[in-house]
PDB file of C-alpha atoms and ligand atoms in Angstrom:
ATOM      1  CA  MET A 833       6.258  17.387  13.109  1.00  0.00           C
ATOM      2  CA  ALA A 834       7.337  16.774   9.612  1.00  0.00           C
ATOM      3  CA  ALA A 835       7.924  19.611   7.116  1.00  0.00           C
ATOM      4  CA  VAL A 836       4.846  20.751   5.068  1.00  0.00           C
ATOM      5  CA  MET A 837       5.298  19.696   1.434  1.00  0.00           C
ATOM      6  CA  PRO A 838       3.333  20.962  -1.442  1.00  0.00           C
ATOM      7  CA  ALA A 839      -0.069  18.925  -1.549  1.00  0.00           C
ATOM      8  CA  PRO A 840      -0.303  16.364  -4.363  1.00  0.00           C
ATOM      9  CA  ALA A 841      -3.192  16.991  -6.717  1.00  0.00           C
ATOM     10  CA  THR A 842      -4.867  13.766  -6.002  1.00  0.00           C
ATOM     11  CA  PHE A 843      -5.444  11.846  -2.801  1.00  0.00           C
ATOM     12  CA  ARG A 844      -6.386   8.162  -2.710  1.00  0.00           C
ATOM     13  CA  ILE A 845      -7.754   6.028  -0.102  1.00  0.00           C
ATOM     14  CA  ALA A 846      -7.006   2.191  -0.336  1.00  0.00           C
ATOM     15  CA  PRO A 847      -9.047   0.087   2.123  1.00  0.00           C
ATOM     16  CA  SER A 848      -7.128  -2.941   3.190  1.00  0.00           C
ATOM     17  CA  ILE A 849      -9.290  -6.045   3.023  1.00  0.00           C
ATOM     18  CA  LEU A 850      -7.137  -7.576   5.808  1.00  0.00           C
ATOM     19  CA  SER A 851      -9.518  -6.162   8.135  1.00  0.00           C
ATOM     20  CA  ALA A 852     -12.703  -7.182   6.123  1.00  0.00           C
ATOM     21  CA  ASP A 853     -14.967 -10.029   7.162  1.00  0.00           C
ATOM     22  CA  PHE A 854     -13.516 -12.916   5.330  1.00  0.00           C
ATOM     23  CA  ALA A 855     -16.577 -14.874   5.382  1.00  0.00           C
ATOM     24  CA  ARG A 856     -18.302 -12.243   3.299  1.00  0.00           C
ATOM     25  CA  LEU A 857     -15.332 -10.922   1.277  1.00  0.00           C
ATOM     26  CA  GLY A 858     -17.091 -10.240  -1.965  1.00  0.00           C
ATOM     27  CA  GLU A 859     -19.910  -8.268  -0.180  1.00  0.00           C
ATOM     28  CA  GLU A 860     -17.174  -6.439   1.853  1.00  0.00           C
ATOM     29  CA  VAL A 861     -15.316  -5.327  -1.352  1.00  0.00           C
ATOM     30  CA  ALA A 862     -18.487  -4.260  -3.163  1.00  0.00           C
ATOM     31  CA  ALA A 863     -19.524  -2.289  -0.079  1.00  0.00           C
ATOM     32  CA  VAL A 864     -16.209  -0.413   0.164  1.00  0.00           C
ATOM     33  CA  GLU A 865     -16.101   0.365  -3.565  1.00  0.00           C
ATOM     34  CA  ALA A 866     -19.788   1.670  -3.164  1.00  0.00           C
ATOM     35  CA  ALA A 867     -18.592   3.691  -0.148  1.00  0.00           C
ATOM     36  CA  GLY A 868     -16.105   5.511  -2.404  1.00  0.00           C
ATOM     37  CA  ALA A 869     -12.756   3.684  -2.120  1.00  0.00           C
ATOM     38  CA  ASP A 870     -10.182   4.541  -4.797  1.00  0.00           C
ATOM     39  CA  LEU A 871      -8.178   1.233  -4.674  1.00  0.00           C
ATOM     40  CA  LEU A 872      -8.303  -2.143  -3.078  1.00  0.00           C
ATOM     41  CA  HIS A 873      -5.339  -2.886  -0.729  1.00  0.00           C
ATOM     42  CA  PHE A 874      -4.407  -6.599  -0.836  1.00  0.00           C
ATOM     43  CA  ASP A 875      -2.061  -7.810   1.837  1.00  0.00           C
ATOM     44  CA  VAL A 876      -0.244 -10.896   1.247  1.00  0.00           C
ATOM     45  CA  MET A 877       1.537 -12.529   4.210  1.00  0.00           C
ATOM     46  CA  ASP A 878       3.418 -15.922   4.133  1.00  0.00           C
ATOM     47  CA  ASN A 879       4.278 -16.851   7.652  1.00  0.00           C
ATOM     48  CA  HIS A 880       7.935 -16.479   6.760  1.00  0.00           C
ATOM     49  CA  TYR A 881       8.738 -12.925   5.783  1.00  0.00           C
ATOM     50  CA  VAL A 882       6.147 -11.769   8.341  1.00  0.00           C
ATOM     51  CA  PRO A 883       4.696 -13.725  11.260  1.00  0.00           C
ATOM     52  CA  ASN A 884       1.184 -14.097   9.696  1.00  0.00           C
ATOM     53  CA  LEU A 885      -0.604 -15.828   6.956  1.00  0.00           C
ATOM     54  CA  SER A 886      -3.257 -14.110   4.804  1.00  0.00           C
ATOM     55  CA  ILE A 887      -4.451 -14.572   1.288  1.00  0.00           C
ATOM     56  CA  GLY A 888      -2.967 -15.372  -2.208  1.00  0.00           C
ATOM     57  CA  PRO A 889      -3.690 -15.243  -5.938  1.00  0.00           C
ATOM     58  CA  LEU A 890      -6.600 -17.542  -5.763  1.00  0.00           C
ATOM     59  CA  VAL A 891      -8.582 -14.946  -3.642  1.00  0.00           C
ATOM     60  CA  CYS A 892      -7.271 -12.046  -5.913  1.00  0.00           C
ATOM     61  CA  ALA A 893      -8.726 -13.981  -8.975  1.00  0.00           C
ATOM     62  CA  SER A 894     -12.174 -14.464  -7.200  1.00  0.00           C
ATOM     63  CA  LEU A 895     -12.445 -10.792  -6.353  1.00  0.00           C
ATOM     64  CA  ARG A 896     -11.237  -9.559  -9.822  1.00  0.00           C
ATOM     65  CA  PRO A 897     -14.696  -9.843 -11.458  1.00  0.00           C
ATOM     66  CA  ARG A 898     -16.484  -8.448  -8.498  1.00  0.00           C
ATOM     67  CA  THR A 899     -14.762  -5.014  -8.527  1.00  0.00           C
ATOM     68  CA  GLY A 900     -13.807  -2.303 -10.923  1.00  0.00           C
ATOM     69  CA  LEU A 901     -11.235  -0.892  -8.493  1.00  0.00           C
ATOM     70  CA  GLN A 902      -7.470  -1.337  -9.024  1.00  0.00           C
ATOM     71  CA  ILE A 903      -6.132  -4.130  -6.967  1.00  0.00           C
ATOM     72  CA  ASP A 904      -3.044  -2.822  -5.053  1.00  0.00           C
ATOM     73  CA  VAL A 905      -1.176  -5.987  -4.065  1.00  0.00           C
ATOM     74  CA  HIS A 906       1.198  -5.639  -1.203  1.00  0.00           C
ATOM     75  CA  LEU A 907       3.590  -8.663  -0.968  1.00  0.00           C
ATOM     76  CA  MET A 908       4.970  -9.403   2.469  1.00  0.00           C
ATOM     77  CA  VAL A 909       6.446 -12.725   1.193  1.00  0.00           C
ATOM     78  CA  LYS A 910       9.936 -14.093   0.578  1.00  0.00           C
ATOM     79  CA  PRO A 911      11.002 -15.063  -2.030  1.00  0.00           C
ATOM     80  CA  VAL A 912       8.714 -12.754  -4.160  1.00  0.00           C
ATOM     81  CA  ASP A 913       9.614 -13.526  -7.893  1.00  0.00           C
ATOM     82  CA  ARG A 914       7.622 -16.837  -8.111  1.00  0.00           C
ATOM     83  CA  ILE A 915       4.394 -15.381  -7.054  1.00  0.00           C
ATOM     84  CA  ILE A 916       4.488 -12.217  -9.234  1.00  0.00           C
ATOM     85  CA  PRO A 917       3.209 -13.836 -12.416  1.00  0.00           C
ATOM     86  CA  GLU A 918       0.512 -15.522 -10.408  1.00  0.00           C
ATOM     87  CA  PHE A 919      -0.880 -12.273  -9.114  1.00  0.00           C
ATOM     88  CA  ALA A 920      -0.623 -10.579 -12.442  1.00  0.00           C
ATOM     89  CA  LYS A 921      -2.689 -13.468 -13.987  1.00  0.00           C
ATOM     90  CA  ALA A 922      -5.069 -13.115 -10.995  1.00  0.00           C
ATOM     91  CA  GLY A 923      -5.880  -9.430 -11.948  1.00  0.00           C
ATOM     92  CA  ALA A 924      -3.465  -7.344  -9.782  1.00  0.00           C
ATOM     93  CA  ASN A 925      -2.930  -3.900 -11.145  1.00  0.00           C
ATOM     94  CA  ILE A 926      -0.169  -2.809  -8.813  1.00  0.00           C
ATOM     95  CA  ILE A 927       2.411  -5.096  -7.077  1.00  0.00           C
ATOM     96  CA  SER A 928       4.703  -3.911  -4.363  1.00  0.00           C
ATOM     97  CA  PHE A 929       7.395  -5.893  -2.419  1.00  0.00           C
ATOM     98  CA  HIS A 930      10.011  -5.437   0.215  1.00  0.00           C
ATOM     99  CA  PRO A 931      13.582  -5.038  -0.974  1.00  0.00           C
ATOM    100  CA  GLU A 932      14.723  -7.352   1.889  1.00  0.00           C
ATOM    101  CA  ALA A 933      12.598 -10.118   0.434  1.00  0.00           C
ATOM    102  CA  SER A 934      14.214 -10.117  -3.084  1.00  0.00           C
ATOM    103  CA  GLU A 935      17.826 -11.116  -4.000  1.00  0.00           C
ATOM    104  CA  HIS A 936      17.734  -8.885  -7.113  1.00  0.00           C
ATOM    105  CA  VAL A 937      15.533  -5.944  -6.636  1.00  0.00           C
ATOM    106  CA  ASP A 938      16.071  -4.538 -10.176  1.00  0.00           C
ATOM    107  CA  ARG A 939      15.081  -7.938 -11.689  1.00  0.00           C
ATOM    108  CA  THR A 940      11.901  -8.180  -9.391  1.00  0.00           C
ATOM    109  CA  LEU A 941      10.854  -4.695 -10.566  1.00  0.00           C
ATOM    110  CA  ALA A 942      11.356  -5.583 -14.304  1.00  0.00           C
ATOM    111  CA  LEU A 943       9.377  -8.747 -13.761  1.00  0.00           C
ATOM    112  CA  ILE A 944       6.341  -6.969 -12.328  1.00  0.00           C
ATOM    113  CA  ARG A 945       6.437  -4.590 -15.374  1.00  0.00           C
ATOM    114  CA  GLU A 946       6.755  -7.398 -17.818  1.00  0.00           C
ATOM    115  CA  CYS A 947       3.765  -8.921 -16.229  1.00  0.00           C
ATOM    116  CA  GLY A 948       1.911  -5.548 -17.164  1.00  0.00           C
ATOM    117  CA  CYS A 949       1.603  -4.338 -13.618  1.00  0.00           C
ATOM    118  CA  LYS A 950       2.627  -1.156 -11.878  1.00  0.00           C
ATOM    119  CA  ALA A 951       5.654  -1.636  -9.538  1.00  0.00           C
ATOM    120  CA  GLY A 952       6.022  -0.568  -6.004  1.00  0.00           C
ATOM    121  CA  LEU A 953       8.777  -0.974  -3.383  1.00  0.00           C
ATOM    122  CA  ALA A 954       7.795  -1.207   0.249  1.00  0.00           C
ATOM    123  CA  PHE A 955       9.772   0.129   3.163  1.00  0.00           C
ATOM    124  CA  ASN A 956       9.540  -1.176   6.768  1.00  0.00           C
ATOM    125  CA  PRO A 957       9.849   1.649   9.410  1.00  0.00           C
ATOM    126  CA  ALA A 958      13.518   0.700   9.751  1.00  0.00           C
ATOM    127  CA  THR A 959      14.236   0.133   6.207  1.00  0.00           C
ATOM    128  CA  PRO A 960      16.698   2.774   4.795  1.00  0.00           C
ATOM    129  CA  LEU A 961      15.688   4.905   1.913  1.00  0.00           C
ATOM    130  CA  SER A 962      19.032   4.050   0.220  1.00  0.00           C
ATOM    131  CA  HIS A 963      17.038   1.443  -1.650  1.00  0.00           C
ATOM    132  CA  LEU A 964      15.546   4.232  -3.670  1.00  0.00           C
ATOM    133  CA  GLU A 965      18.968   5.486  -5.097  1.00  0.00           C
ATOM    134  CA  HIS A 966      18.835   3.222  -7.977  1.00  0.00           C
ATOM    135  CA  THR A 967      15.212   2.285  -8.210  1.00  0.00           C
ATOM    136  CA  LEU A 968      13.096   5.430  -8.051  1.00  0.00           C
ATOM    137  CA  ASP A 969      13.177   5.775 -11.856  1.00  0.00           C
ATOM    138  CA  LYS A 970      11.577   2.416 -12.148  1.00  0.00           C
ATOM    139  CA  LEU A 971       8.934   2.841  -9.573  1.00  0.00           C
ATOM    140  CA  ASP A 972       5.108   3.704  -9.956  1.00  0.00           C
ATOM    141  CA  LEU A 973       4.739   3.650  -6.299  1.00  0.00           C
ATOM    142  CA  VAL A 974       6.742   3.966  -2.943  1.00  0.00           C
ATOM    143  CA  LEU A 975       4.934   2.177  -0.105  1.00  0.00           C
ATOM    144  CA  LEU A 976       5.986   3.479   3.452  1.00  0.00           C
ATOM    145  CA  MET A 977       5.019   1.144   6.241  1.00  0.00           C
ATOM    146  CA  SER A 978       4.062   3.096   9.391  1.00  0.00           C
ATOM    147  CA  VAL A 979       3.792  -0.114  11.428  1.00  0.00           C
ATOM    148  CA  ASN A 980       5.906  -3.077  11.342  1.00  0.00           C
ATOM    149  CA  PRO A 981       4.342  -5.539   8.811  1.00  0.00           C
ATOM    150  CA  GLY A 982       2.235  -8.623   9.672  1.00  0.00           C
ATOM    151  CA  PHE A 983      -0.877  -7.419  11.339  1.00  0.00           C
ATOM    152  CA  GLY A 984      -3.756  -4.839  10.991  1.00  0.00           C
ATOM    153  CA  GLY A 985      -4.860  -2.599  13.716  1.00  0.00           C
ATOM    154  CA  GLN A 986      -1.445  -1.431  15.015  1.00  0.00           C
ATOM    155  CA  GLN A 987      -0.592   2.168  16.083  1.00  0.00           C
ATOM    156  CA  PHE A 988       0.822   4.573  13.661  1.00  0.00           C
ATOM    157  CA  ILE A 989       4.642   5.044  14.169  1.00  0.00           C
ATOM    158  CA  ALA A 990       5.106   8.792  14.196  1.00  0.00           C
ATOM    159  CA  SER A 991       8.793   8.652  13.620  1.00  0.00           C
ATOM    160  CA  VAL A 992       7.837   7.800   9.964  1.00  0.00           C
ATOM    161  CA  LEU A 993       6.411  11.294   9.341  1.00  0.00           C
ATOM    162  CA  PRO A 994       9.893  12.777   8.539  1.00  0.00           C
ATOM    163  CA  LYS A 995      10.601   9.793   6.365  1.00  0.00           C
ATOM    164  CA  ILE A 996       7.522  10.430   4.295  1.00  0.00           C
ATOM    165  CA  ALA A 997       8.624  14.062   3.884  1.00  0.00           C
ATOM    166  CA  GLU A 998      12.079  12.804   2.714  1.00  0.00           C
ATOM    167  CA  VAL A 999      10.475  10.501   0.157  1.00  0.00           C
ATOM    168  CA  ARG A1000       8.198  13.411  -1.160  1.00  0.00           C
ATOM    169  CA  LYS A1001      11.260  15.443  -1.675  1.00  0.00           C
ATOM    170  CA  LYS A1002      12.991  12.594  -3.725  1.00  0.00           C
ATOM    171  CA  ILE A1003       9.728  12.135  -5.751  1.00  0.00           C
ATOM    172  CA  ASN A1004       9.377  15.721  -6.487  1.00  0.00           C
ATOM    173  CA  ALA A1005      12.984  16.119  -7.517  1.00  0.00           C
ATOM    174  CA  SER A1006      12.628  13.135  -9.836  1.00  0.00           C
ATOM    175  CA  GLY A1007       9.754  14.871 -11.745  1.00  0.00           C
ATOM    176  CA  ARG A1008       8.034  11.626 -12.240  1.00  0.00           C
ATOM    177  CA  ASP A1009       4.328  10.606 -11.241  1.00  0.00           C
ATOM    178  CA  VAL A1010       5.317   8.261  -8.341  1.00  0.00           C
ATOM    179  CA  TRP A1011       2.551   7.567  -5.803  1.00  0.00           C
ATOM    180  CA  LEU A1012       3.462   7.756  -2.098  1.00  0.00           C
ATOM    181  CA  GLU A1013       1.507   5.383  -0.245  1.00  0.00           C
ATOM    182  CA  VAL A1014       1.455   5.166   3.677  1.00  0.00           C
ATOM    183  CA  ASP A1015       0.290   1.818   5.227  1.00  0.00           C
ATOM    184  CA  GLY A1016      -0.388   1.181   8.864  1.00  0.00           C
ATOM    185  CA  GLY A1017      -2.339   2.966  11.595  1.00  0.00           C
ATOM    186  CA  VAL A1018      -3.930   5.442   9.270  1.00  0.00           C
ATOM    187  CA  LYS A1019      -7.083   6.948  10.790  1.00  0.00           C
ATOM    188  CA  ILE A1020      -9.518   9.850  10.403  1.00  0.00           C
ATOM    189  CA  ASP A1021      -7.542  11.677  13.122  1.00  0.00           C
ATOM    190  CA  ASN A1022      -3.961  11.406  11.645  1.00  0.00           C
ATOM    191  CA  ILE A1023      -4.724  11.270   7.894  1.00  0.00           C
ATOM    192  CA  ALA A1024      -4.278  15.103   7.411  1.00  0.00           C
ATOM    193  CA  GLU A1025      -1.004  15.080   9.217  1.00  0.00           C
ATOM    194  CA  ILE A1026       0.187  12.240   7.032  1.00  0.00           C
ATOM    195  CA  ALA A1027      -0.884  14.075   3.825  1.00  0.00           C
ATOM    196  CA  LYS A1028       0.851  17.268   5.053  1.00  0.00           C
ATOM    197  CA  ALA A1029       4.189  15.185   5.401  1.00  0.00           C
ATOM    198  CA  GLY A1030       3.668  14.341   1.662  1.00  0.00           C
ATOM    199  CA  ALA A1031       1.558  11.210   1.200  1.00  0.00           C
ATOM    200  CA  ASP A1032      -0.887  10.863  -1.556  1.00  0.00           C
ATOM    201  CA  THR A1033      -2.222   7.350  -1.084  1.00  0.00           C
ATOM    202  CA  PHE A1034      -3.621   5.987   2.236  1.00  0.00           C
ATOM    203  CA  VAL A1035      -4.077   2.437   3.180  1.00  0.00           C
ATOM    204  CA  ALA A1036      -6.602   2.130   5.838  1.00  0.00           C
ATOM    205  CA  GLY A1037      -7.753  -1.319   7.130  1.00  0.00           C
ATOM    206  CA  SER A1038      -9.161  -1.317  10.543  1.00  0.00           C
ATOM    207  CA  ALA A1039     -10.301   2.373  10.291  1.00  0.00           C
ATOM    208  CA  VAL A1040     -12.547   1.521   7.462  1.00  0.00           C
ATOM    209  CA  PHE A1041     -13.740  -2.154   7.892  1.00  0.00           C
ATOM    210  CA  GLY A1042     -13.795  -1.652  11.698  1.00  0.00           C
ATOM    211  CA  SER A1043     -16.265   1.319  11.284  1.00  0.00           C
ATOM    212  CA  LYS A1044     -20.007   0.946  11.143  1.00  0.00           C
ATOM    213  CA  ASP A1045     -20.450   3.154   8.171  1.00  0.00           C
ATOM    214  CA  TYR A1046     -17.729   2.843   5.468  1.00  0.00           C
ATOM    215  CA  ALA A1047     -19.128   5.624   3.299  1.00  0.00           C
ATOM    216  CA  ALA A1048     -19.305   8.009   6.362  1.00  0.00           C
ATOM    217  CA  THR A1049     -15.625   7.019   7.498  1.00  0.00           C
ATOM    218  CA  LEU A1050     -14.298   7.672   3.813  1.00  0.00           C
ATOM    219  CA  ARG A1051     -16.218  10.900   3.625  1.00  0.00           C
ATOM    220  CA  GLU A1052     -14.664  12.164   6.889  1.00  0.00           C
ATOM    221  CA  MET A1053     -11.093  11.076   5.628  1.00  0.00           C
ATOM    222  CA  ARG A1054     -11.781  13.061   2.388  1.00  0.00           C
ATOM    223  CA  ALA A1055     -12.960  16.049   4.328  1.00  0.00           C
ATOM    224  CA  ARG A1056      -9.888  16.070   6.498  1.00  0.00           C
ATOM    225  CA  LEU A1057      -7.781  15.775   3.231  1.00  0.00           C
ATOM    226  CA  ALA A1058      -9.576  18.520   1.639  1.00  0.00           C
ATOM    227  CA  VAL A1059      -8.163  21.134   4.155  1.00  0.00           C
ATOM    228  CA  VAL A1060      -4.540  19.923   3.895  1.00  0.00           C
TER     229      VAL A1060
HETATM  230  C1  DX5 B2160       0.174  -4.590   7.689  1.00  0.00           C
HETATM  231  C2  DX5 B2160      -0.457  -4.318   6.240  1.00  0.00           C
HETATM  232  C3  DX5 B2160      -1.509  -3.160   6.266  1.00  0.00           C
HETATM  233  C4  DX5 B2160      -2.522  -3.251   7.460  1.00  0.00           C
HETATM  234  C5  DX5 B2160      -3.132  -1.978   7.491  1.00  0.00           C
HETATM  235  O1  DX5 B2160       1.278  -5.540   7.577  1.00  0.00           O
HETATM  236  O2  DX5 B2160       0.372  -4.101   5.290  1.00  0.00           O
HETATM  237  O3  DX5 B2160      -2.012  -2.966   5.026  1.00  0.00           O
HETATM  238  O4  DX5 B2160      -3.441  -4.261   7.109  1.00  0.00           O
HETATM  239  O5  DX5 B2160      -3.980  -2.035   8.567  1.00  0.00           O
HETATM  240  P1  DX5 B2160      -4.470  -0.922   9.538  1.00  0.00           P
HETATM  241  O6  DX5 B2160      -4.968   0.089   8.791  1.00  0.00           O
HETATM  242  O7  DX5 B2160      -5.496  -1.511  10.518  1.00  0.00           O
HETATM  243  O8  DX5 B2160      -3.212  -0.614  10.307  1.00  0.00           O
HETATM  244 ZN1   ZN B2161      -0.343  -3.359   3.358  1.00  0.00          ZN
END
């Protein structure tokens, strides 16, 4: 069990549309927004950096006029730089990438900001936090994967809990407003424990889109967060 960190003031829930019904994507996005989502998590997979293929800028651009939510783009692609301006043009608000997928992490972070988006760095379960050493002052978001990237519906890897606590300490020490997003296997039953470890932003794909009542699921997640 990870150390209990001071609870951040705000919690955000970001449903991942990877688990939505793609035949009705616009309706699914509207439904999850009406149900009280805070952000829209947009998983981009390239069948190269990860063994799956999902959605690109065209889908982002199609959804942009259909939602007032911030679009939180999680790039699981290699290379990353070429696609960043495309996502910015398509209406992305936040763009995160994996350091292993960029030859020049600092340059990629600068590119995201030049494009007018918030910048995030994504860590796989086995990616060391040393990548934060020279980047934290340039980040708006740290995305910690709690499954190996590539698929929705996987089991939360509990050994990520102490890593969340470690990142929370680094963010608090920086004094900057950096969001700490946890992605993978987040459910009603573990969201409080993940928040206690220090996360403030929660990606939930199958837990939301796999449920019958999105509003009830989000309400229950918030109820669990309220007592953290
Ligand atoms: C995995 C993706 C996640 C995933 C989350 O590569 O980054 O966002 O879709 O899905 P669940 O919540 O089902 O684990
Ligand atoms: Zn993701």
